[in-house]
């Protein structure tokens, strides 16, 4: 795929909302958006609330004009706290058209973290449902906002209602601002699954790049019907020519979605495309009803268990595709793999290879660097990990964002400036093949050894390459050479600047390389494997353990729902602890037997054999956005209390 020339003259403004006037001209009566609306006597949504392309364009123009009358225009940061109703999409497209900067943060996160995020955003305006306006008043959210707009019938705790703003702007005509590729388009906060959420600065070129890359990677053609269970993703649909059907569910609780309601929408509107988190995929898979109209399913937010992929594949038509894109709020999509291939690689995952996330999406350049917790100001090929070894995943490409808002230190920890053009050998994506996984014992250990690096001297266990140049070949206790990212972030002084990335020398082109904060490697076929979060690795006196290479070994137990590896104690001398969540209905009296059986499973592989401490947890904490990312930091603190020790200091860097 050729990259769009984002800095060259364009026939229309560089703006995700630029698709609306075009659709309004070409297909005015096509339904752009359907929402649940009222319910039938059976409790199912009637989907009697809809907007055509012409209505979405005209009404978002009116709201943009009304906001401009109240001083909200180019560059105005505006917190949006609305439910996935037509108002959410009208407001978002109105802000894009106005050149304003919507600020999105998950309202279900910890209230102290939420207040910190909203304070950092330094918003000029706040648009929310009445409950959000009440919370703002009581909890003093977004105190910098000088304009408050509510969706209620009256301007309760607000300066105006959204309906009033729309009336004031009616008839003003087109409002699409002449936004440029480098203009800031939005501030989207990460899910905060491993720390306080960070506001990712999106420029208009980032959104347009994502649209191009998604269209090419998944073969998306106009005219299909999409069921986006994560509402912000529906903002892409007009530009992709899709009709959005907003599902009848709480988007912050996908694990608790009612499969009957989802199937009702899929069947009624002939939905051909579905996006959902792994938790939602599990809901549909366990419900077990066929999905004959679906042609494309995508699931992201965390690794999708191979068993769930296989179950979903069985419910889909033979020609349907199940995609699991890999990425983060800071950069999406990075890589992608289709379900058929993922299932064939399950045996390797179960033996400790990690989770395959596929091949890089063009034109991304994905490279693996040695593990280092310190900031890296300037790119050098000396950073690269040896081929086939586990290191930190980095990506440079058109959708890689530049910075975090008001998080200068976090930006330095996650972004590297690379001067271009520089030669990038093709071998960077071609990792040396690890020996075939041969099952148990020393055969599997040898395979892991080859993938990860030298074994430590004291214990014949695989170690991760690159824990600091001073000890790369020493085979001894792992000790970071710098403070963990979370410790440094806590001491950072907030800055009001957006463009915080150090610049390359004047007169020389440069680009941003984003550090994903994930560990992984490339195999011989050019596929990228995910091994876990860098901040969640467990560093003992003898080795480094990655969560996604350890947990699948134990997840194979039939009475285990999921496991989580955490470290207790100081990094470099951590005690590895396996937290276990059992399946429903398993009696407490079986725990001792299950613990013994898990230890026996671990003994089958050198890298899991040292894990002897097993703790049973009633239900893992998960992220608010996808209900799929395990809160290992919280589990580490819980395990430390149970064991009477101090938990490791976990980093803040988190995936979106």
XYZ file of C-alpha atoms in Angstrom:
656
model
C 0.000 0.000 0.000
C 1.365 3.435 -0.853
C 1.253 5.943 1.962
C -0.986 8.961 1.510
C 1.029 12.166 1.042
C -0.343 13.928 4.075
C 1.704 17.080 3.650
C 0.820 17.654 -0.014
C -2.150 19.757 -1.211
C -5.448 17.913 -0.767
C -8.782 18.352 -2.539
C -10.532 18.747 0.814
C -9.347 19.659 4.312
C -7.334 17.086 6.221
C -10.184 16.232 8.567
C -12.073 13.051 9.419
C -15.328 15.061 9.131
C -14.580 15.998 5.511
C -16.368 12.810 4.444
C -19.732 14.125 5.686
C -20.353 16.853 3.054
C -19.291 14.426 0.343
C -21.660 11.713 1.592
C -24.462 14.258 1.980
C -24.065 15.158 -1.711
C -23.638 11.639 -3.044
C -25.899 9.609 -0.744
C -28.099 12.026 1.226
C -30.749 9.463 2.176
C -28.442 6.638 3.200
C -28.627 5.903 6.911
C -25.327 6.857 8.505
C -26.164 5.930 12.080
C -28.753 3.891 13.968
C -29.170 3.912 17.759
C -31.224 1.628 20.045
C -33.984 4.114 20.989
C -37.120 2.705 22.611
C -37.667 -0.929 23.543
C -40.262 -3.428 22.389
C -42.431 -5.483 24.741
C -39.758 -8.199 24.513
C -37.148 -5.811 25.897
C -35.281 -5.500 22.591
C -34.282 -2.160 21.114
C -36.487 -0.804 18.331
C -33.607 1.097 16.702
C -36.064 3.871 15.894
C -33.425 6.613 16.195
C -31.459 7.183 13.005
C -29.558 9.862 11.129
C -29.121 9.963 7.363
C -25.899 11.214 5.814
C -27.586 14.523 4.999
C -28.908 14.925 8.537
C -25.562 14.072 10.156
C -23.833 16.661 7.983
C -26.416 19.436 8.412
C -26.936 19.012 12.133
C -23.212 18.787 12.897
C -22.789 22.001 10.854
C -25.449 23.696 12.978
C -23.812 22.605 16.244
C -20.400 23.730 15.008
C -21.825 27.140 14.132
C -23.588 27.391 17.490
C -20.391 26.528 19.319
C -18.518 29.167 17.320
C -21.022 31.790 18.498
C -20.029 30.883 22.038
C -16.319 31.068 21.355
C -15.518 27.412 20.692
C -13.499 27.053 17.504
C -10.016 26.259 16.225
C -7.897 24.718 18.962
C -10.560 24.862 21.714
C -10.096 21.803 23.926
C -13.529 20.398 24.749
C -14.262 17.547 27.143
C -16.998 15.275 25.759
C -18.865 13.051 28.227
C -21.846 11.721 26.325
C -23.402 8.303 25.965
C -23.267 6.576 22.535
C -26.398 8.342 21.276
C -26.780 10.558 18.182
C -25.672 13.509 20.334
C -22.222 11.979 20.827
C -21.575 11.630 17.108
C -23.121 15.004 16.240
C -20.945 16.752 18.830
C -17.767 14.922 17.830
C -18.184 15.715 14.127
C -19.161 19.308 14.961
C -15.947 19.737 16.944
C -13.874 18.206 14.143
C -15.526 20.526 11.625
C -14.872 23.545 13.832
C -11.213 22.621 14.207
C -11.790 22.281 17.944
C -10.101 19.515 19.948
C -12.406 16.945 21.593
C -11.042 15.392 24.784
C -12.174 11.819 25.513
C -11.527 9.939 28.751
C -13.200 6.775 30.038
C -15.623 7.936 32.768
C -15.415 4.604 34.573
C -11.776 4.959 35.656
C -10.760 5.781 39.213
C -12.298 9.138 40.144
C -8.999 10.619 41.314
C -7.326 9.607 38.080
C -10.269 11.007 36.121
C -9.958 14.365 37.835
C -6.211 14.407 37.138
C -6.812 13.670 33.452
C -9.413 16.398 33.098
C -7.243 18.905 34.928
C -4.286 18.069 32.685
C -6.416 18.611 29.577
C -6.914 22.293 30.490
C -10.268 22.270 28.703
C -12.002 25.367 27.387
C -15.430 23.716 27.314
C -17.297 20.774 28.810
C -20.162 19.002 26.987
C -21.886 16.252 28.931
C -25.009 14.492 30.056
C -26.654 15.897 33.215
C -24.962 13.298 35.416
C -21.533 14.289 34.091
C -22.300 17.960 34.765
C -23.330 17.093 38.313
C -20.123 15.105 38.846
C -18.138 18.002 37.429
C -19.714 20.384 39.931
C -19.326 18.070 42.930
C -15.877 16.681 42.120
C -14.531 19.852 40.507
C -13.676 18.266 37.186
C -12.290 20.393 34.347
C -12.271 23.581 36.387
C -10.662 25.479 33.507
C -13.741 25.036 31.284
C -15.442 28.389 30.727
C -18.367 26.972 28.767
C -20.643 24.144 29.908
C -23.207 22.534 27.632
C -25.661 19.818 28.682
C -27.905 17.421 26.824
C -30.840 17.793 29.183
C -34.063 19.647 28.436
C -32.916 22.549 30.616
C -29.445 24.037 31.144
C -29.042 22.511 34.601
C -25.517 23.254 35.873
C -24.764 24.401 32.314
C -24.621 27.586 30.292
C -26.800 26.185 27.519
C -28.361 22.999 26.241
C -27.076 21.228 23.158
C -30.473 21.749 21.502
C -30.158 25.475 22.118
C -26.655 25.525 20.603
C -27.943 23.671 17.537
C -30.848 26.109 17.102
C -28.481 29.062 17.316
C -26.351 27.650 14.505
C -29.157 26.420 12.240
C -28.954 27.756 8.705
C -25.361 28.934 9.025
C -24.225 26.661 6.211
C -21.097 24.501 5.893
C -18.674 24.785 8.790
C -15.765 22.565 7.743
C -12.588 24.351 8.798
C -9.491 24.270 6.605
C -7.596 22.064 9.043
C -4.049 21.071 8.179
C -2.325 17.704 8.690
C -0.302 18.963 11.667
C -3.238 20.619 13.448
C -4.244 18.917 16.689
C -7.494 16.991 16.136
C -8.195 15.340 19.503
C -6.783 14.299 22.857
C -7.669 10.659 23.541
C -6.766 9.254 26.930
C -5.411 5.738 27.241
C -7.343 3.181 29.276
C -4.916 3.463 32.189
C -4.672 -0.306 32.511
C -1.143 -0.031 33.955
C -1.253 3.431 35.539
C -2.863 6.847 35.314
C -4.268 7.369 31.786
C -2.302 9.637 29.478
C -3.756 12.023 26.906
C -2.570 11.015 23.440
C -2.308 13.968 21.069
C -3.927 13.093 17.736
C -3.298 15.277 14.713
C -5.646 15.259 11.739
C -3.098 13.319 9.676
C -3.168 10.510 12.228
C -6.905 9.919 11.803
C -6.687 9.958 8.003
C -3.740 7.577 8.103
C -5.721 5.168 10.281
C -8.613 5.223 7.821
C -6.330 4.415 4.888
C -4.520 1.666 6.779
C -7.703 0.042 8.095
C -9.319 0.122 4.661
C -6.311 -1.540 3.056
C -5.544 -4.034 5.839
C -9.084 -5.416 6.082
C -10.350 -4.835 2.554
C -13.193 -2.608 3.736
C -15.546 -1.539 0.934
C -18.329 1.084 1.150
C -21.911 0.010 1.714
C -21.531 -2.489 4.552
C -23.204 -2.294 7.955
C -20.958 -2.086 11.013
C -21.701 -2.923 14.663
C -18.969 -1.056 16.598
C -19.225 -2.090 20.242
C -16.547 0.500 21.130
C -18.434 3.682 20.074
C -15.438 5.936 19.199
C -14.554 3.495 16.423
C -17.874 4.404 14.759
C -16.343 7.798 13.957
C -14.353 6.048 11.220
C -17.447 4.610 9.545
C -18.573 7.617 7.463
C -15.095 7.965 5.947
C -15.128 4.229 5.198
C -18.616 4.411 3.671
C -20.203 2.232 6.346
C -23.512 2.468 8.198
C -23.094 2.291 11.979
C -25.522 0.365 14.148
C -24.795 1.263 17.768
C -25.415 -1.840 19.913
C -27.778 -1.972 22.878
C -25.154 -2.483 25.577
C -23.031 -0.654 28.120
C -19.791 0.001 26.187
C -17.813 0.110 29.452
C -18.896 -3.445 30.347
C -18.481 -5.578 27.204
C -17.984 -8.710 29.299
C -21.583 -8.312 30.519
C -23.216 -7.621 27.152
C -26.455 -9.509 26.429
C -25.766 -11.723 23.381
C -29.495 -11.797 22.544
C -29.506 -8.037 22.028
C -26.378 -8.147 19.888
C -27.770 -10.931 17.716
C -31.047 -9.022 17.346
C -29.213 -6.066 15.800
C -26.953 -8.260 13.651
C -29.877 -10.151 12.145
C -32.258 -7.228 11.742
C -29.825 -5.024 9.830
C -27.701 -7.683 8.151
C -24.582 -6.538 9.944
C -21.501 -7.521 7.970
C -18.785 -6.098 10.187
C -18.325 -6.316 13.966
C -15.709 -4.876 16.281
C -15.453 -5.994 19.905
C -13.027 -6.632 22.713
C -11.884 -10.185 23.540
C -14.349 -10.136 26.445
C -17.247 -9.492 24.073
C -16.000 -12.178 21.686
C -16.104 -14.626 24.574
C -19.729 -13.636 25.258
C -20.746 -14.398 21.675
C -18.632 -17.546 21.465
C -20.114 -19.025 24.635
C -23.653 -18.108 23.541
C -23.026 -20.274 20.497
C -25.566 -19.002 17.947
C -24.422 -18.793 14.305
C -23.583 -15.377 12.822
C -24.411 -15.931 9.135
C -24.367 -12.281 7.967
C -20.960 -11.374 9.378
C -18.113 -11.223 6.894
C -15.505 -9.419 8.977
C -14.935 -9.530 12.750
C -12.138 -7.635 14.457
C -11.135 -7.887 18.093
C -8.502 -5.830 19.888
C -7.533 -4.501 23.297
C -5.772 -7.634 24.550
C -4.737 -11.028 23.144
C -7.734 -13.109 22.092
C -7.507 -16.687 23.425
C -7.130 -19.204 20.615
C -10.079 -21.195 21.966
C -12.325 -18.135 21.630
C -11.034 -17.522 18.099
C -11.795 -21.126 17.160
C -15.287 -20.911 18.674
C -16.022 -17.690 16.809
C -14.676 -19.105 13.552
C -17.127 -21.997 13.906
C -20.044 -19.537 14.182
C -19.040 -17.506 11.128
C -19.535 -18.340 7.440
C -16.639 -20.151 5.782
C -15.619 -17.072 3.810
C -15.715 -14.714 6.814
C -12.557 -13.333 8.381
C -11.692 -12.919 12.059
C -8.953 -10.312 12.512
C -7.038 -9.492 15.671
C -5.205 -6.207 15.062
C -2.389 -5.221 17.389
C -1.859 -1.622 18.405
C -2.509 0.959 21.084
C -4.196 4.303 21.531
C -0.841 5.845 20.595
C -0.517 3.894 17.336
C -3.161 1.831 15.560
C -3.022 -0.447 13.635
C 0.518 -1.791 14.038
C 0.161 -5.420 12.939
C -2.643 -7.820 12.145
C -3.284 -11.560 11.962
C -6.300 -13.515 10.739
C -7.937 -16.099 12.977
C -7.105 -19.152 10.885
C -3.390 -18.469 11.134
C -3.641 -17.584 14.817
C -5.286 -20.917 15.643
C -2.560 -22.858 13.819
C 0.040 -21.167 16.059
C -1.731 -21.966 19.313
C 0.575 -24.886 20.142
C 3.565 -22.560 20.132
C 1.733 -20.081 22.361
C 0.837 -22.863 24.797
C 4.515 -23.813 25.069
C 5.751 -20.330 25.866
C 6.405 -18.614 22.537
C 4.102 -15.689 23.297
C 1.073 -14.566 21.263
C 1.475 -13.997 17.543
C 0.029 -10.629 16.494
C 0.799 -11.004 12.806
C 2.673 -8.951 10.276
C 3.175 -5.191 10.289
C 0.488 -3.192 8.502
C 2.079 -1.233 5.621
C 3.668 1.275 5.629
C 4.598 0.770 9.311
C 8.208 -0.030 10.133
C 8.279 -2.220 13.228
C 11.618 -2.875 14.942
C 12.723 -4.547 18.167
C 15.115 -2.702 20.492
C 16.958 -3.868 23.591
C 15.005 -3.553 26.829
C 15.685 -0.292 28.617
C 13.479 1.572 31.069
C 15.216 4.905 30.465
C 14.241 7.554 27.913
C 15.921 7.382 24.502
C 16.177 10.772 22.824
C 17.659 9.815 19.447
C 17.314 6.719 17.289
C 20.383 4.657 16.495
C 20.559 1.232 14.920
C 22.759 0.303 17.878
C 19.493 0.112 19.857
C 18.322 -2.927 17.883
C 18.066 -6.261 19.652
C 19.708 -9.266 17.981
C 17.362 -10.943 15.471
C 14.950 -13.383 17.081
C 15.564 -12.086 20.620
C 12.899 -10.583 22.849
C 13.056 -6.807 23.161
C 10.768 -3.782 23.170
C 8.505 -3.321 20.154
C 8.794 0.029 18.366
C 6.877 1.393 15.400
C 7.356 4.264 12.978
C 4.527 5.017 10.598
C 1.833 7.494 9.589
C -0.468 6.674 12.517
C 2.258 6.822 15.201
C 1.396 9.801 17.411
C 3.969 12.350 18.550
C 3.325 13.120 22.202
C 1.174 13.032 25.328
C -0.565 16.220 26.398
C 0.945 17.788 29.518
C 3.080 14.683 30.136
C 6.525 15.780 29.018
C 8.374 13.022 30.850
C 5.984 10.334 29.599
C 6.553 11.627 26.075
C 10.311 11.336 26.484
C 9.958 7.767 27.749
C 7.771 6.685 24.836
C 9.075 8.625 21.839
C 12.359 8.510 19.954
C 13.331 11.046 17.288
C 14.759 9.432 14.169
C 16.442 11.415 11.428
C 15.383 10.338 7.939
C 16.138 9.171 5.385
C 18.425 6.566 6.873
C 19.110 3.072 5.549
C 16.934 0.428 7.188
C 18.114 -3.056 6.194
C 15.388 -5.437 5.175
C 16.751 -7.836 7.755
C 15.226 -5.701 10.524
C 11.909 -7.451 9.922
C 13.389 -10.871 9.294
C 14.164 -12.504 12.576
C 16.347 -15.587 12.868
C 14.014 -18.579 13.172
C 13.772 -20.161 16.595
C 14.092 -23.957 16.627
C 10.764 -25.732 16.328
C 8.933 -26.177 19.596
C 9.162 -29.872 20.316
C 6.898 -30.276 23.295
C 8.086 -30.590 26.835
C 11.199 -30.415 28.935
C 14.565 -29.557 27.420
C 13.269 -29.407 23.817
C 10.880 -26.571 24.589
C 13.470 -24.955 26.835
C 16.036 -24.985 24.024
C 13.522 -23.316 21.738
C 12.796 -20.591 24.251
C 16.526 -20.217 24.892
C 17.106 -19.525 21.214
C 14.305 -16.977 21.054
C 15.198 -15.070 24.190
C 18.939 -15.181 24.678
C 21.499 -16.751 26.958
C 20.283 -18.729 29.930
C 21.244 -17.386 33.313
C 24.081 -19.126 35.087
C 22.297 -20.122 38.296
C 19.084 -21.539 36.808
C 18.706 -23.028 33.302
C 15.864 -20.691 32.393
C 15.441 -18.416 29.372
C 16.321 -14.803 29.919
C 15.250 -11.776 27.977
C 17.923 -9.985 26.005
C 18.761 -6.347 26.625
C 18.230 -5.527 30.323
C 20.949 -2.869 30.132
C 24.154 -2.918 28.132
C 26.371 -3.442 31.194
C 25.035 -6.902 31.844
C 23.874 -8.026 28.414
C 26.147 -11.040 28.513
C 26.751 -11.462 32.212
C 23.976 -13.942 33.048
C 23.358 -12.522 36.504
C 20.693 -10.665 38.464
C 18.675 -8.159 36.451
C 18.825 -4.603 37.796
C 17.452 -1.613 35.859
C 19.947 1.136 35.124
C 17.311 3.865 35.623
C 14.102 4.491 37.584
C 10.959 2.766 36.376
C 8.706 4.858 34.079
C 6.028 5.162 36.731
C 8.461 6.588 39.269
C 9.771 9.175 36.839
C 6.279 10.127 35.660
C 5.149 10.807 39.209
C 7.858 13.392 39.589
C 7.218 15.069 36.259
C 6.099 18.685 36.267
C 3.065 19.160 33.978
C 3.714 21.355 30.964
C 1.030 23.034 28.868
C 2.886 22.268 25.655
C 1.778 19.612 23.185
C 4.863 19.295 20.994
C 7.253 18.070 23.652
C 9.388 15.702 21.579
C 13.030 16.804 21.168
C 13.681 17.963 17.611
C 16.254 16.661 15.199
C 18.924 19.051 13.980
C 17.542 22.014 12.048
C 17.250 21.416 8.326
C 17.101 17.636 8.628
C 13.911 15.639 8.311
C 12.860 13.543 11.267
C 10.083 11.225 12.356
C 8.817 9.807 15.615
C 9.434 6.212 16.623
C 6.881 5.120 19.217
C 7.940 2.691 21.930
C 4.973 0.391 22.458
C 6.000 -0.574 25.992
C 5.437 -4.169 24.901
C 7.990 -6.971 24.662
C 8.192 -9.152 21.591
C 10.229 -10.508 18.681
C 9.969 -11.423 15.001
C 9.974 -15.031 13.833
C 11.512 -16.354 10.619
C 8.325 -15.688 8.643
C 8.281 -11.996 9.569
C 5.491 -12.401 12.113
C 5.517 -10.310 15.264
C 5.069 -12.079 18.620
C 3.834 -10.293 21.734
C 5.366 -11.449 25.022
C 3.819 -9.021 27.525
C 4.106 -5.497 28.884
C 7.621 -4.280 29.605
C 6.491 -2.791 32.920
C 4.959 -6.133 33.942
C 7.975 -8.341 33.324
C 9.187 -10.217 36.384
C 12.926 -9.943 37.016
C 14.276 -12.529 39.465
C 17.863 -12.988 40.596
C 18.370 -15.449 37.735
C 16.125 -14.553 34.813
C 13.451 -12.335 33.301
C 9.954 -13.723 32.813
C 7.367 -12.325 30.368
C 3.692 -12.677 31.192
C 2.511 -13.876 27.769
C 5.180 -16.571 27.674
C 4.316 -17.912 31.122
C 0.556 -17.681 31.574
C -0.540 -19.803 28.568
C 1.332 -22.776 30.023
C -0.898 -22.690 33.105
C -4.067 -21.561 31.311
C -4.198 -25.022 29.771
C -5.576 -26.456 33.039
C -9.270 -27.307 32.407
C -10.498 -25.787 35.689
C -8.574 -22.522 35.276
C -10.263 -19.538 33.686
C -7.090 -17.433 33.485
C -3.801 -16.811 35.248
C -1.589 -13.777 35.821
C 2.133 -13.698 36.541
C 3.249 -10.970 38.969
C 6.460 -10.188 40.807
C 6.744 -9.598 44.550
C 9.772 -7.831 45.943
C 12.433 -5.582 44.472
C 13.054 -5.836 40.753
C 16.161 -7.913 40.188
C 15.283 -10.151 43.131
C 11.574 -10.668 42.581
C 9.626 -13.704 43.630
C 7.438 -14.918 40.747
C 3.837 -15.485 41.830
C 1.101 -17.049 39.736
C -2.351 -15.617 40.475
C -5.157 -17.954 39.431
C -8.816 -17.289 38.687
C -10.787 -20.534 38.538
C -13.792 -21.291 36.396
C -17.221 -20.902 37.917
C -18.387 -23.757 40.100
C -14.963 -25.053 41.145
C -15.173 -25.739 44.896
C -12.645 -24.245 47.290
C -11.739 -27.738 48.476
C -10.178 -28.460 45.052
C -7.647 -25.642 45.268
C -4.803 -27.637 46.832
C -5.084 -30.308 44.156
C -5.253 -27.713 41.367
C -2.192 -25.897 42.760
C -0.210 -29.152 42.668
C -1.358 -29.828 39.111
C -0.355 -26.322 38.038
C 3.109 -26.758 39.500
C 3.381 -30.011 37.575
C 2.437 -28.192 34.355
C 5.106 -25.605 35.081
C 7.744 -28.279 35.606
C 7.352 -29.241 31.946
C 9.216 -26.106 30.842
C 12.444 -24.647 32.130
C 11.130 -21.081 32.094
C 8.048 -21.909 34.206
C 9.593 -24.510 36.528
C 10.794 -21.916 39.114
C 7.225 -20.639 39.630
C 6.139 -22.394 42.817
C 3.993 -19.770 44.568
C 0.348 -19.995 43.529
C -2.428 -17.773 44.888
C -6.116 -18.085 44.050
C -8.007 -14.860 43.382
C -11.827 -14.550 43.271
C -11.887 -12.375 40.131
C -9.116 -10.480 38.386
C -9.309 -6.698 38.044
C -9.579 -5.683 34.381
C -9.504 -2.448 32.417
C -12.671 -0.375 32.062
C -12.431 -0.023 28.285
C -12.137 -3.604 27.043
C -12.686 -5.684 30.216
C -9.776 -7.795 28.941
C -6.470 -6.352 30.139
C -5.613 -7.858 33.513
C -4.659 -5.367 36.214
C -1.411 -7.084 37.142
C -0.230 -4.062 39.142
C -3.220 -4.447 41.452
C -2.699 -8.197 41.617
C 0.976 -7.685 42.532
C -0.027 -5.473 45.468
C -2.648 -8.023 46.528
C -0.147 -10.876 46.312
C 2.385 -8.902 48.336
C -0.157 -8.367 51.109
C -0.997 -12.056 51.100
C 2.668 -12.984 51.317
C 3.658 -10.216 53.693
C 6.099 -8.650 51.225
C 6.433 -5.422 49.258
C 5.192 -5.448 45.669
C 7.461 -4.492 42.834
C 7.225 -0.960 41.533
C 5.252 -1.231 38.302
C 5.679 1.241 35.482
C 2.962 3.609 34.351
C 3.370 3.228 30.631
C 0.196 1.630 29.399
C -1.486 0.421 26.147
C -4.714 2.033 25.027
